[in-house]
Amino acid sequence: MIRVCEPSLSDLEKKYVNEALENNWLSSIAPPVQLFEEAFAKRFGVRHAVAVNSGGSALFLALWTLGIRAGDEVIVPTFTMVATAGAVTQCGAIPVFVDAEPDTGNIDVTRIEEKITPRTKAVMPVHIYGHPCDMDPIREIARDYGLVIIEDAAESHGALYKGKPAGTLGDAGCFSFYANTGLCPSALPGVRF
Ligand SMILES: Cc1ncc(COP(=O)(O)O)c(C=O)c1O
């Protein structure tokens, strides 16, 4: 048995849950959410971080916010969790699959261009099991064809590509705190509330 990631929940998580219950905080304006967003953005060196209920919702919202709509095509890898392609279909768009590299499981960047059509609007690299995709050629292709990049960084908190955090290399990056993929906030190095 090889664990992908073991959840690490501490007293801090209990404290915030209890505070939320004690203070009747049922919506996203609860102060710990804002603290978390600010700490997350600082830790990853980005201007904004927005907390939502799941990695899947984050993927959908990123696509929608970046203008992906019905009939658009979005390039996704064959090897990922279903939420990646699911977010595309939630927008009414069409996932177009590109095969994975046999050694990393990440999208095979040499096979992206052959799947691009006039309807292609975005590409979603997924950093599988914390191994960053080769982002430079992906960024080059995106620039040449006018595509937006939504990184599915659900499995790659803290992974670096050429010194920069996975999830900060595209137009939007989405993370998950599902037990198998993410780390709890108190386990993020450098993040303390
Ligand atoms: C690659 C990938 N994308 C998206 C998700 C969806 O995240 P969540 O379970 O938080 O919706 C996961 C994990 O479950 C994942 O592994």
PDB file of C-alpha atoms and ligand atoms in Angstrom:
ATOM      1  CA  MET A   1       0.000   0.000   0.000  1.00  0.00           C
ATOM      2  CA  ILE A   2       1.463   3.328  -1.068  1.00  0.00           C
ATOM      3  CA  ARG A   3      -0.444   6.273   0.339  1.00  0.00           C
ATOM      4  CA  VAL A   4      -0.692   9.228  -2.039  1.00  0.00           C
ATOM      5  CA  CYS A   5      -1.254  11.646   0.790  1.00  0.00           C
ATOM      6  CA  GLU A   6      -2.359  11.113   4.358  1.00  0.00           C
ATOM      7  CA  PRO A   7      -4.625  13.806   5.790  1.00  0.00           C
ATOM      8  CA  SER A   8      -3.094  15.691   8.645  1.00  0.00           C
ATOM      9  CA  LEU A   9      -5.773  17.393  10.694  1.00  0.00           C
ATOM     10  CA  SER A  10      -4.750  19.148  13.874  1.00  0.00           C
ATOM     11  CA  ASP A  11      -6.389  21.032  16.720  1.00  0.00           C
ATOM     12  CA  LEU A  12      -6.328  24.101  14.493  1.00  0.00           C
ATOM     13  CA  GLU A  13      -8.981  22.657  12.181  1.00  0.00           C
ATOM     14  CA  LYS A  14     -11.157  21.718  15.192  1.00  0.00           C
ATOM     15  CA  LYS A  15     -10.744  25.223  16.592  1.00  0.00           C
ATOM     16  CA  TYR A  16     -11.991  26.854  13.366  1.00  0.00           C
ATOM     17  CA  VAL A  17     -14.914  24.447  12.979  1.00  0.00           C
ATOM     18  CA  ASN A  18     -15.937  25.098  16.575  1.00  0.00           C
ATOM     19  CA  GLU A  19     -15.573  28.848  16.123  1.00  0.00           C
ATOM     20  CA  ALA A  20     -17.774  28.703  13.037  1.00  0.00           C
ATOM     21  CA  LEU A  21     -20.460  26.818  14.974  1.00  0.00           C
ATOM     22  CA  GLU A  22     -20.237  29.105  18.004  1.00  0.00           C
ATOM     23  CA  ASN A  23     -20.430  32.274  15.890  1.00  0.00           C
ATOM     24  CA  ASN A  24     -23.185  31.199  13.498  1.00  0.00           C
ATOM     25  CA  TRP A  25     -20.834  31.512  10.523  1.00  0.00           C
ATOM     26  CA  LEU A  26     -22.661  29.685   7.782  1.00  0.00           C
ATOM     27  CA  SER A  27     -21.466  31.607   4.757  1.00  0.00           C
ATOM     28  CA  SER A  28     -18.206  32.480   3.095  1.00  0.00           C
ATOM     29  CA  ILE A  29     -17.791  35.773   4.957  1.00  0.00           C
ATOM     30  CA  ALA A  30     -16.464  33.934   8.019  1.00  0.00           C
ATOM     31  CA  PRO A  31     -13.144  35.581   9.035  1.00  0.00           C
ATOM     32  CA  PRO A  32     -11.078  32.335   8.878  1.00  0.00           C
ATOM     33  CA  VAL A  33     -11.942  31.998   5.183  1.00  0.00           C
ATOM     34  CA  GLN A  34     -10.503  35.410   4.427  1.00  0.00           C
ATOM     35  CA  LEU A  35      -7.408  34.642   6.520  1.00  0.00           C
ATOM     36  CA  PHE A  36      -6.981  31.383   4.626  1.00  0.00           C
ATOM     37  CA  GLU A  37      -7.309  33.080   1.232  1.00  0.00           C
ATOM     38  CA  GLU A  38      -4.757  35.731   2.162  1.00  0.00           C
ATOM     39  CA  ALA A  39      -2.293  33.180   3.573  1.00  0.00           C
ATOM     40  CA  PHE A  40      -2.686  30.897   0.558  1.00  0.00           C
ATOM     41  CA  ALA A  41      -2.116  33.750  -1.924  1.00  0.00           C
ATOM     42  CA  LYS A  42       0.963  34.887   0.023  1.00  0.00           C
ATOM     43  CA  ARG A  43       2.390  31.375   0.216  1.00  0.00           C
ATOM     44  CA  PHE A  44       2.028  30.868  -3.544  1.00  0.00           C
ATOM     45  CA  GLY A  45       3.089  34.391  -4.499  1.00  0.00           C
ATOM     46  CA  VAL A  46      -0.122  35.256  -6.358  1.00  0.00           C
ATOM     47  CA  ARG A  47      -2.394  38.292  -6.148  1.00  0.00           C
ATOM     48  CA  HIS A  48      -5.634  36.457  -5.384  1.00  0.00           C
ATOM     49  CA  ALA A  49      -6.771  33.159  -3.888  1.00  0.00           C
ATOM     50  CA  VAL A  50     -10.473  32.332  -3.656  1.00  0.00           C
ATOM     51  CA  ALA A  51     -11.754  29.544  -1.426  1.00  0.00           C
ATOM     52  CA  VAL A  52     -14.659  27.468  -2.738  1.00  0.00           C
ATOM     53  CA  ASN A  53     -16.174  24.193  -1.619  1.00  0.00           C
ATOM     54  CA  SER A  54     -14.033  21.785  -3.680  1.00  0.00           C
ATOM     55  CA  GLY A  55     -11.372  21.400  -6.326  1.00  0.00           C
ATOM     56  CA  GLY A  56     -14.060  20.428  -8.829  1.00  0.00           C
ATOM     57  CA  SER A  57     -15.963  23.676  -8.212  1.00  0.00           C
ATOM     58  CA  ALA A  58     -12.725  25.634  -8.510  1.00  0.00           C
ATOM     59  CA  LEU A  59     -12.065  24.082 -11.929  1.00  0.00           C
ATOM     60  CA  PHE A  60     -15.572  24.906 -13.157  1.00  0.00           C
ATOM     61  CA  LEU A  61     -15.431  28.486 -11.833  1.00  0.00           C
ATOM     62  CA  ALA A  62     -11.999  29.088 -13.366  1.00  0.00           C
ATOM     63  CA  LEU A  63     -13.183  27.872 -16.780  1.00  0.00           C
ATOM     64  CA  TRP A  64     -16.409  29.856 -16.593  1.00  0.00           C
ATOM     65  CA  THR A  65     -14.668  33.022 -15.406  1.00  0.00           C
ATOM     66  CA  LEU A  66     -12.191  32.747 -18.261  1.00  0.00           C
ATOM     67  CA  GLY A  67     -15.063  32.656 -20.736  1.00  0.00           C
ATOM     68  CA  ILE A  68     -15.425  28.973 -21.599  1.00  0.00           C
ATOM     69  CA  ARG A  69     -18.933  28.352 -22.900  1.00  0.00           C
ATOM     70  CA  ALA A  70     -21.060  25.837 -24.824  1.00  0.00           C
ATOM     71  CA  GLY A  71     -19.399  24.434 -27.931  1.00  0.00           C
ATOM     72  CA  ASP A  72     -15.865  25.492 -26.975  1.00  0.00           C
ATOM     73  CA  GLU A  73     -13.203  22.778 -26.939  1.00  0.00           C
ATOM     74  CA  VAL A  74     -10.855  22.352 -23.987  1.00  0.00           C
ATOM     75  CA  ILE A  75      -7.780  20.127 -24.054  1.00  0.00           C
ATOM     76  CA  VAL A  76      -7.471  17.797 -21.064  1.00  0.00           C
ATOM     77  CA  PRO A  77      -5.244  14.799 -20.325  1.00  0.00           C
ATOM     78  CA  THR A  78      -6.577  11.243 -20.516  1.00  0.00           C
ATOM     79  CA  PHE A  79      -5.073  10.418 -17.122  1.00  0.00           C
ATOM     80  CA  THR A  80      -6.641  12.497 -14.364  1.00  0.00           C
ATOM     81  CA  MET A  81      -9.555  12.483 -11.965  1.00  0.00           C
ATOM     82  CA  VAL A  82     -12.996  12.877 -13.552  1.00  0.00           C
ATOM     83  CA  ALA A  83     -13.457  16.407 -12.161  1.00  0.00           C
ATOM     84  CA  THR A  84     -11.081  17.852 -14.789  1.00  0.00           C
ATOM     85  CA  ALA A  85     -13.217  16.850 -17.776  1.00  0.00           C
ATOM     86  CA  GLY A  86     -16.391  17.235 -15.661  1.00  0.00           C
ATOM     87  CA  ALA A  87     -15.715  20.943 -15.165  1.00  0.00           C
ATOM     88  CA  VAL A  88     -15.480  21.341 -18.955  1.00  0.00           C
ATOM     89  CA  THR A  89     -18.828  19.633 -19.583  1.00  0.00           C
ATOM     90  CA  GLN A  90     -20.374  21.712 -16.755  1.00  0.00           C
ATOM     91  CA  CYS A  91     -19.648  24.765 -18.944  1.00  0.00           C
ATOM     92  CA  GLY A  92     -21.342  23.023 -21.869  1.00  0.00           C
ATOM     93  CA  ALA A  93     -17.906  22.769 -23.510  1.00  0.00           C
ATOM     94  CA  ILE A  94     -16.257  19.689 -25.022  1.00  0.00           C
ATOM     95  CA  PRO A  95     -13.258  17.960 -23.427  1.00  0.00           C
ATOM     96  CA  VAL A  96     -10.693  16.918 -26.039  1.00  0.00           C
ATOM     97  CA  PHE A  97      -8.363  14.261 -24.684  1.00  0.00           C
ATOM     98  CA  VAL A  98      -4.603  14.141 -25.136  1.00  0.00           C
ATOM     99  CA  ASP A  99      -2.713  11.024 -24.085  1.00  0.00           C
ATOM    100  CA  ALA A 100      -0.465  10.887 -21.038  1.00  0.00           C
ATOM    101  CA  GLU A 101       3.295  10.366 -20.877  1.00  0.00           C
ATOM    102  CA  PRO A 102       4.102   6.812 -19.783  1.00  0.00           C
ATOM    103  CA  ASP A 103       6.733   7.882 -17.239  1.00  0.00           C
ATOM    104  CA  THR A 104       5.066  10.851 -15.459  1.00  0.00           C
ATOM    105  CA  GLY A 105       1.361  10.325 -16.165  1.00  0.00           C
ATOM    106  CA  ASN A 106       1.190  14.003 -17.200  1.00  0.00           C
ATOM    107  CA  ILE A 107      -0.209  15.304 -20.482  1.00  0.00           C
ATOM    108  CA  ASP A 108       2.098  14.531 -23.425  1.00  0.00           C
ATOM    109  CA  VAL A 109       2.949  18.046 -24.587  1.00  0.00           C
ATOM    110  CA  THR A 110       4.168  16.781 -27.971  1.00  0.00           C
ATOM    111  CA  ARG A 111       0.619  15.673 -28.783  1.00  0.00           C
ATOM    112  CA  ILE A 112      -1.322  18.807 -27.850  1.00  0.00           C
ATOM    113  CA  GLU A 113      -1.000  20.703 -31.118  1.00  0.00           C
ATOM    114  CA  GLU A 114      -2.532  17.933 -33.248  1.00  0.00           C
ATOM    115  CA  LYS A 115      -5.770  18.257 -31.197  1.00  0.00           C
ATOM    116  CA  ILE A 116      -6.156  22.022 -31.625  1.00  0.00           C
ATOM    117  CA  THR A 117      -9.029  23.201 -33.835  1.00  0.00           C
ATOM    118  CA  PRO A 118     -10.573  26.661 -34.415  1.00  0.00           C
ATOM    119  CA  ARG A 119     -12.931  25.868 -31.492  1.00  0.00           C
ATOM    120  CA  THR A 120     -10.140  25.183 -28.968  1.00  0.00           C
ATOM    121  CA  LYS A 121     -10.212  27.823 -26.222  1.00  0.00           C
ATOM    122  CA  ALA A 122      -8.256  26.371 -23.307  1.00  0.00           C
ATOM    123  CA  VAL A 123      -5.825  23.731 -22.131  1.00  0.00           C
ATOM    124  CA  MET A 124      -5.864  22.137 -18.667  1.00  0.00           C
ATOM    125  CA  PRO A 125      -2.550  20.628 -17.612  1.00  0.00           C
ATOM    126  CA  VAL A 126      -2.925  18.344 -14.570  1.00  0.00           C
ATOM    127  CA  HIS A 127       0.155  17.965 -12.351  1.00  0.00           C
ATOM    128  CA  ILE A 128      -0.284  14.300 -11.527  1.00  0.00           C
ATOM    129  CA  TYR A 129       0.797  13.065  -8.069  1.00  0.00           C
ATOM    130  CA  GLY A 130       2.751  16.250  -7.417  1.00  0.00           C
ATOM    131  CA  HIS A 131       4.852  16.000 -10.582  1.00  0.00           C
ATOM    132  CA  PRO A 132       4.635  19.302 -12.502  1.00  0.00           C
ATOM    133  CA  CYS A 133       3.804  19.211 -16.216  1.00  0.00           C
ATOM    134  CA  ASP A 134       6.356  20.608 -18.634  1.00  0.00           C
ATOM    135  CA  MET A 135       4.826  24.082 -18.587  1.00  0.00           C
ATOM    136  CA  ASP A 136       7.166  26.024 -20.901  1.00  0.00           C
ATOM    137  CA  PRO A 137       6.042  24.272 -24.126  1.00  0.00           C
ATOM    138  CA  ILE A 138       2.424  24.364 -22.940  1.00  0.00           C
ATOM    139  CA  ARG A 139       2.676  28.118 -22.395  1.00  0.00           C
ATOM    140  CA  GLU A 140       4.262  28.511 -25.818  1.00  0.00           C
ATOM    141  CA  ILE A 141       1.441  26.584 -27.519  1.00  0.00           C
ATOM    142  CA  ALA A 142      -1.161  28.562 -25.550  1.00  0.00           C
ATOM    143  CA  ARG A 143       0.432  31.829 -26.623  1.00  0.00           C
ATOM    144  CA  ASP A 144       0.669  30.777 -30.292  1.00  0.00           C
ATOM    145  CA  TYR A 145      -2.980  29.634 -30.478  1.00  0.00           C
ATOM    146  CA  GLY A 146      -4.515  32.176 -28.073  1.00  0.00           C
ATOM    147  CA  LEU A 147      -5.578  29.574 -25.487  1.00  0.00           C
ATOM    148  CA  VAL A 148      -6.077  30.126 -21.770  1.00  0.00           C
ATOM    149  CA  ILE A 149      -4.338  27.776 -19.327  1.00  0.00           C
ATOM    150  CA  ILE A 150      -6.200  26.444 -16.310  1.00  0.00           C
ATOM    151  CA  GLU A 151      -3.852  24.354 -14.192  1.00  0.00           C
ATOM    152  CA  ASP A 152      -5.391  21.470 -12.296  1.00  0.00           C
ATOM    153  CA  ALA A 153      -3.038  21.610  -9.334  1.00  0.00           C
ATOM    154  CA  ALA A 154      -5.330  19.495  -7.140  1.00  0.00           C
ATOM    155  CA  GLU A 155      -2.493  17.048  -6.461  1.00  0.00           C
ATOM    156  CA  SER A 156       0.487  19.361  -6.425  1.00  0.00           C
ATOM    157  CA  HIS A 157       0.533  21.760  -3.474  1.00  0.00           C
ATOM    158  CA  GLY A 158       4.088  22.946  -3.048  1.00  0.00           C
ATOM    159  CA  ALA A 159       5.489  21.280  -6.201  1.00  0.00           C
ATOM    160  CA  LEU A 160       7.884  23.511  -8.131  1.00  0.00           C
ATOM    161  CA  TYR A 161       8.477  23.876 -11.872  1.00  0.00           C
ATOM    162  CA  LYS A 162      11.759  25.704 -12.542  1.00  0.00           C
ATOM    163  CA  GLY A 163      11.489  27.260  -9.089  1.00  0.00           C
ATOM    164  CA  LYS A 164       7.876  28.413  -9.457  1.00  0.00           C
ATOM    165  CA  PRO A 165       4.908  26.769  -7.728  1.00  0.00           C
ATOM    166  CA  ALA A 166       2.680  24.517  -9.806  1.00  0.00           C
ATOM    167  CA  GLY A 167      -0.708  26.205  -9.950  1.00  0.00           C
ATOM    168  CA  THR A 168       0.754  29.678 -10.562  1.00  0.00           C
ATOM    169  CA  LEU A 169       1.985  29.150 -14.110  1.00  0.00           C
ATOM    170  CA  GLY A 170      -1.226  29.579 -16.096  1.00  0.00           C
ATOM    171  CA  ASP A 171      -4.161  31.984 -16.139  1.00  0.00           C
ATOM    172  CA  ALA A 172      -5.707  30.208 -13.138  1.00  0.00           C
ATOM    173  CA  GLY A 173      -4.651  27.348 -10.867  1.00  0.00           C
ATOM    174  CA  CYS A 174      -7.029  25.121  -8.906  1.00  0.00           C
ATOM    175  CA  PHE A 175      -6.201  23.136  -5.770  1.00  0.00           C
ATOM    176  CA  SER A 176      -8.054  20.501  -3.772  1.00  0.00           C
ATOM    177  CA  PHE A 177      -8.103  19.545  -0.113  1.00  0.00           C
ATOM    178  CA  TYR A 178      -9.557  16.133  -0.752  1.00  0.00           C
ATOM    179  CA  ALA A 179      -7.703  13.829   1.634  1.00  0.00           C
ATOM    180  CA  ASN A 180      -5.987  11.927  -1.140  1.00  0.00           C
ATOM    181  CA  THR A 181      -4.685  14.959  -2.965  1.00  0.00           C
ATOM    182  CA  GLY A 182      -4.211  18.017  -0.850  1.00  0.00           C
ATOM    183  CA  LEU A 183      -2.729  18.960   2.453  1.00  0.00           C
ATOM    184  CA  CYS A 184      -4.640  20.473   5.312  1.00  0.00           C
ATOM    185  CA  PRO A 185      -3.973  24.199   5.815  1.00  0.00           C
ATOM    186  CA  SER A 186      -1.901  23.631   8.937  1.00  0.00           C
ATOM    187  CA  ALA A 187       0.389  21.289   6.994  1.00  0.00           C
ATOM    188  CA  LEU A 188       1.217  23.889   4.342  1.00  0.00           C
ATOM    189  CA  PRO A 189       4.747  25.012   5.130  1.00  0.00           C
ATOM    190  CA  GLY A 190       4.779  28.686   5.935  1.00  0.00           C
ATOM    191  CA  VAL A 191       1.025  29.009   6.316  1.00  0.00           C
ATOM    192  CA  ARG A 192      -0.019  29.868   9.849  1.00  0.00           C
ATOM    193  CA  PHE A 193      -3.108  31.791  10.814  1.00  0.00           C
TER     194      PHE A 193
HETATM  195  C1  LIG B   1      -6.459  15.851 -10.556  1.00  0.00           C
HETATM  196  C2  LIG B   1      -7.670  16.174  -9.727  1.00  0.00           C
HETATM  197  N1  LIG B   1      -8.508  17.158 -10.155  1.00  0.00           N
HETATM  198  C3  LIG B   1      -9.581  17.510  -9.449  1.00  0.00           C
HETATM  199  C4  LIG B   1      -9.892  16.885  -8.257  1.00  0.00           C
HETATM  200  C5  LIG B   1     -11.167  17.290  -7.576  1.00  0.00           C
HETATM  201  O1  LIG B   1     -10.981  17.832  -6.310  1.00  0.00           O
HETATM  202  P1  LIG B   1     -12.178  17.734  -5.225  1.00  0.00           P
HETATM  203  O2  LIG B   1     -12.261  16.292  -4.797  1.00  0.00           O
HETATM  204  O3  LIG B   1     -11.725  18.651  -4.113  1.00  0.00           O
HETATM  205  O4  LIG B   1     -13.417  18.213  -5.897  1.00  0.00           O
HETATM  206  C6  LIG B   1      -9.046  15.865  -7.771  1.00  0.00           C
HETATM  207  C7  LIG B   1      -9.267  15.173  -6.506  1.00  0.00           C
HETATM  208  O5  LIG B   1     -10.096  14.649  -6.013  1.00  0.00           O
HETATM  209  C8  LIG B   1      -7.916  15.496  -8.527  1.00  0.00           C
HETATM  210  O6  LIG B   1      -7.109  14.514  -8.133  1.00  0.00           O
END
